[in-house]
Amino acid sequence: MHYLLQQIVNGLQLGLIYALIALGYTMVYGIIKLINFAHGDVFMVGAFLGYYGFAVYHLPFYLAVVIAMIGCAILGVTIEFLAYRPLRYAPRIAALITAIGVSLFLEYFSSLKFAFGPDYRTVPRPFTEIHWQIAGTTITNTQVIVAVVVVVLLAFLQFLIYHTKVGKAMRAVSFDHDAARLMGINVNTVISATFGLGSALAAAGGTLYAVAYPQIWPFMGIMPGLKAFTAAVLGGIGNIPGAVLGSLLMGQIEVLTAGFISSNFRDVIAFSVLILVLLVRPAGLLGQAGPEKV
Amino acid sequence: MSKRFWLVIGLAALVVMLAVAGCGQQQAANQKVIKIGLIAPLTGDVKTFGESTKNAVELALEQAGYKAGDYTIQLIEQDDANDPTQATNVATKLITQDGVKAIIGSVTSKTTIPISEVAQANKVVEITSTATNPKVTVDNGQRKDYVFRACFIDPFQGKVAAKFALDQLHAKTASVIYDKGNDYTVGLAQYFMDTFKAGGGQILTEDTYTVNDTDFSAILAKVAKAKPDILYLPDYYQKVSLIGQQARDAGIKAIFMGGDGWDSSDLNYAVMAGGYFTNHYSPEDTRPEVQKWVQDYKAKYGSTPDALATLAYDATNLLLNAIKTANSDDPTAIRDALAATKDFPAVSGKITFDQDGNPIKPAVILKVTYDPQTKQGGTQFVASVAP
């Protein structure tokens, strides 16, 4: 029982970080129907910016997270402006290939010596480690910090989308570009804002990831990016609560498989579940055409 | 005079100088030159391995005056980034474009196995400093007769670790976690488990991961529940540091053990302190060969050489000795001279090759130490185990 609880805590930590990445995929897909494959690499840049903030320049941790988020928001907006905006009305496949190109560019550019460099870096913990024993389960302060930061950001996102003008505009644009434009909404600005927001969340995810699994390198974004994308599809791509649900599920499936069956089967079972869910509900768990789409 | 005039004069001078230098090289080519390739991971997840290797190879060549017999050595260095595909590409390039007669490298088994295939197919001599997997020199019982190594092999390393855990640490139980896609970690884990079980020990959990994994919490929760005496982590220093950190987070108290992949200044000493690993040599050894080598290396690079550097130095000297003995740039003659090497006084021990191109020599066991006050980590010699 304790063991099960321990594994669920481990899965929660993983799932919450996936959620921050998955939100970026799902928001961008919701608004311009583009699978932004560069998103995993924005996550990587976020991890590096966070690392530079708290490990190299010794800023307070939360300030480092905010700086990483701002940095990646700017990066996200720039990527959208340079790479995707010119292709807004081109065939969807062109934008998809461009996204893969941007992804490779970020990975290999970051590997250059004058950028982040090609080497693995060990990330020092920004806090002294504390272990709590609660009901026979070990919980670390890192896990608590990850959980708190993610929940705060999700609450902030919920507020932004449902209680602000920008959020309303985002919902409108995701519903219908042309109608939104006729209503006087600046579609380009709203799309930029979506990219900025999604990238900022990925940066927060990256920084937390670097703290939880203390090693970073320029290709670290590929696997988490892929897993988070899968989680977004599992939950119903384009749907925000779906992305969070899918991510939490992915985290649990991975950890429970490794914990109770075998670590060899972890990815096999995680992706089999995805296929099964999509067979039964092709739009994903919560995916359905409706006003919740952003 | 305008600026442009001087620019033209300058450029012309440069062109003339280059042309002259080119001629110089042309003349040198008329002397007997033998090209040697070096393949090492100078970037990527095991870059300290590559740096140590490169330093040592250059030092060995410098000490030999870039000469072996009548031949002048020309060294061509390539980076494989610890990636098997890139390793195959650079090996092919070295052999087909640069025309090297021998290759030193690479460092890890997963890159060296594909390189050995290329070298064998092209009949070019290859000597690896630290690739410990048996498949480097033998494939399906077929000896790749152009391939040699300067290190002992995984079965021996895994056995030594298991025996040490049983006899010296009085361990009864162990857990093993390894990368299922890496020949090196699979080999070590397998031989460790076999020997540990044969010696009366019990393997409580056996888990695998893949090279890109960073979350080990599920596996480690399993290990924490099993409470083994030993946690065997036969991977390279980066991965081991990452797993070690998460293992301590999960409240695992087991003694960490591993193989020569731990030997790096980038190991997280604070986390891994108290752990033991099998290695090829100890800088504390009092033999004159070792002390001279440590001094020479320190004088040039300012740090104590690790095992990677030591074996690269030995590999280079073995190759130079073979070229000198054969006094030929024919790879087959060099191969025969290498195979006939007997009691060569290398730093890591006297080297004679067995019929599979593997040297017969002892292993050492080192303990990881860490001083929290000075935040300095290091290793301490514990035991030497003969084959």
PDB file of C-alpha atoms in Angstrom, chain A residues 3 6-7 10-11 14 113 118-122 125 129 131 138 140 142 209 212-215 217 223 227 254-256 258-267, chain B residues 42-47 51 180 206-219 221-223 225 237-239 241-242 245-246 248-251 266 268:
ATOM      1  CA  TYR A   3       4.585   1.306  -2.110  1.00  0.00           C
ATOM      2  CA  GLN A   6       4.922   6.158  -3.237  1.00  0.00           C
ATOM      3  CA  GLN A   7       4.604   5.299  -6.917  1.00  0.00           C
ATOM      4  CA  ASN A  10       6.290   9.798  -8.229  1.00  0.00           C
ATOM      5  CA  GLY A  11       3.811   9.636 -11.105  1.00  0.00           C
ATOM      6  CA  LEU A  14       6.125  13.467 -13.667  1.00  0.00           C
ATOM      7  CA  LYS A 113      29.930  26.091 -28.218  1.00  0.00           C
ATOM      8  CA  PRO A 118      26.840  20.164 -26.474  1.00  0.00           C
ATOM      9  CA  ASP A 119      27.635  18.816 -23.011  1.00  0.00           C
ATOM     10  CA  TYR A 120      25.534  17.480 -20.185  1.00  0.00           C
ATOM     11  CA  ARG A 121      25.365  19.764 -17.201  1.00  0.00           C
ATOM     12  CA  THR A 122      24.610  18.738 -13.681  1.00  0.00           C
ATOM     13  CA  ARG A 125      19.668  21.904  -6.249  1.00  0.00           C
ATOM     14  CA  GLU A 129      17.004  18.778   0.242  1.00  0.00           C
ATOM     15  CA  HIS A 131      12.735  14.422   3.015  1.00  0.00           C
ATOM     16  CA  THR A 138       8.956   9.600   1.150  1.00  0.00           C
ATOM     17  CA  THR A 140      10.819  15.571  -0.946  1.00  0.00           C
ATOM     18  CA  THR A 142      11.377  19.253  -4.628  1.00  0.00           C
ATOM     19  CA  TYR A 209      12.304  19.460 -14.712  1.00  0.00           C
ATOM     20  CA  ALA A 212      13.583  17.404 -10.277  1.00  0.00           C
ATOM     21  CA  TYR A 213      15.888  15.466 -12.647  1.00  0.00           C
ATOM     22  CA  PRO A 214      19.092  17.464 -12.242  1.00  0.00           C
ATOM     23  CA  GLN A 215      20.788  17.079 -15.601  1.00  0.00           C
ATOM     24  CA  TRP A 217      21.578  19.117 -22.324  1.00  0.00           C
ATOM     25  CA  MET A 223      11.413  12.745 -25.139  1.00  0.00           C
ATOM     26  CA  LYS A 227       5.391  12.293 -24.177  1.00  0.00           C
ATOM     27  CA  GLU A 254       4.536   5.166 -16.864  1.00  0.00           C
ATOM     28  CA  VAL A 255       5.368   4.973 -13.204  1.00  0.00           C
ATOM     29  CA  LEU A 256       2.921   2.219 -12.318  1.00  0.00           C
ATOM     30  CA  ALA A 258       7.686   0.440 -14.250  1.00  0.00           C
ATOM     31  CA  GLY A 259       6.821  -0.121 -10.607  1.00  0.00           C
ATOM     32  CA  PHE A 260       4.496  -3.102 -10.867  1.00  0.00           C
ATOM     33  CA  ILE A 261       5.120  -4.795 -14.204  1.00  0.00           C
ATOM     34  CA  SER A 262       8.573  -4.087 -15.598  1.00  0.00           C
ATOM     35  CA  SER A 263      10.562  -1.030 -16.603  1.00  0.00           C
ATOM     36  CA  ASN A 264      11.029  -2.749 -19.980  1.00  0.00           C
ATOM     37  CA  PHE A 265       7.335  -2.355 -20.752  1.00  0.00           C
ATOM     38  CA  ARG A 266       6.948   1.252 -19.647  1.00  0.00           C
ATOM     39  CA  ASP A 267       6.728   3.001 -22.994  1.00  0.00           C
TER      40      ASP A 267
ATOM     41  CA  LEU B  42      35.107  15.126 -27.585  1.00  0.00           C
ATOM     42  CA  THR B  43      31.528  16.331 -27.072  1.00  0.00           C
ATOM     43  CA  GLY B  44      28.376  14.764 -25.675  1.00  0.00           C
ATOM     44  CA  ASP B  45      27.535  12.726 -22.616  1.00  0.00           C
ATOM     45  CA  VAL B  46      31.024  11.334 -21.983  1.00  0.00           C
ATOM     46  CA  LYS B  47      33.173  14.234 -23.180  1.00  0.00           C
ATOM     47  CA  GLU B  51      39.327  14.875 -23.543  1.00  0.00           C
ATOM     48  CA  LYS B 180      19.315  -1.972 -22.018  1.00  0.00           C
ATOM     49  CA  GLU B 206      16.737  -5.986 -12.013  1.00  0.00           C
ATOM     50  CA  ASP B 207      15.549  -2.985 -14.028  1.00  0.00           C
ATOM     51  CA  THR B 208      16.457  -1.335 -17.278  1.00  0.00           C
ATOM     52  CA  TYR B 209      16.099   2.105 -18.788  1.00  0.00           C
ATOM     53  CA  THR B 210      16.956   3.732 -22.104  1.00  0.00           C
ATOM     54  CA  VAL B 211      19.636   6.293 -22.768  1.00  0.00           C
ATOM     55  CA  ASN B 212      17.289   9.312 -22.845  1.00  0.00           C
ATOM     56  CA  ASP B 213      15.458   8.514 -19.607  1.00  0.00           C
ATOM     57  CA  THR B 214      15.800  11.001 -16.794  1.00  0.00           C
ATOM     58  CA  ASP B 215      13.026   9.916 -14.428  1.00  0.00           C
ATOM     59  CA  PHE B 216      14.020   6.847 -12.423  1.00  0.00           C
ATOM     60  CA  SER B 217      11.588   7.374  -9.558  1.00  0.00           C
ATOM     61  CA  ALA B 218       9.458   4.295 -10.302  1.00  0.00           C
ATOM     62  CA  ILE B 219      12.436   1.926 -10.533  1.00  0.00           C
ATOM     63  CA  ALA B 221      10.827   3.154  -5.400  1.00  0.00           C
ATOM     64  CA  LYS B 222      10.997  -0.554  -6.184  1.00  0.00           C
ATOM     65  CA  VAL B 223      14.628  -0.682  -5.056  1.00  0.00           C
ATOM     66  CA  LYS B 225      11.165  -1.255  -1.034  1.00  0.00           C
ATOM     67  CA  TYR B 237      29.365   9.046 -14.830  1.00  0.00           C
ATOM     68  CA  GLN B 238      26.577  11.396 -16.005  1.00  0.00           C
ATOM     69  CA  LYS B 239      23.801   8.840 -15.813  1.00  0.00           C
ATOM     70  CA  SER B 241      25.224  10.792 -10.952  1.00  0.00           C
ATOM     71  CA  LEU B 242      21.623  11.401 -12.002  1.00  0.00           C
ATOM     72  CA  GLN B 245      20.840  11.686  -6.750  1.00  0.00           C
ATOM     73  CA  GLN B 246      17.339  10.300  -7.259  1.00  0.00           C
ATOM     74  CA  ARG B 248      19.213   9.182  -2.274  1.00  0.00           C
ATOM     75  CA  ASP B 249      16.030  11.291  -2.746  1.00  0.00           C
ATOM     76  CA  ALA B 250      14.042   8.061  -2.608  1.00  0.00           C
ATOM     77  CA  GLY B 251      15.709   7.183   0.699  1.00  0.00           C
ATOM     78  CA  ASP B 266      32.489  15.268 -13.588  1.00  0.00           C
ATOM     79  CA  ASN B 268      28.854  13.914  -8.673  1.00  0.00           C
TER      80      ASN B 268
END
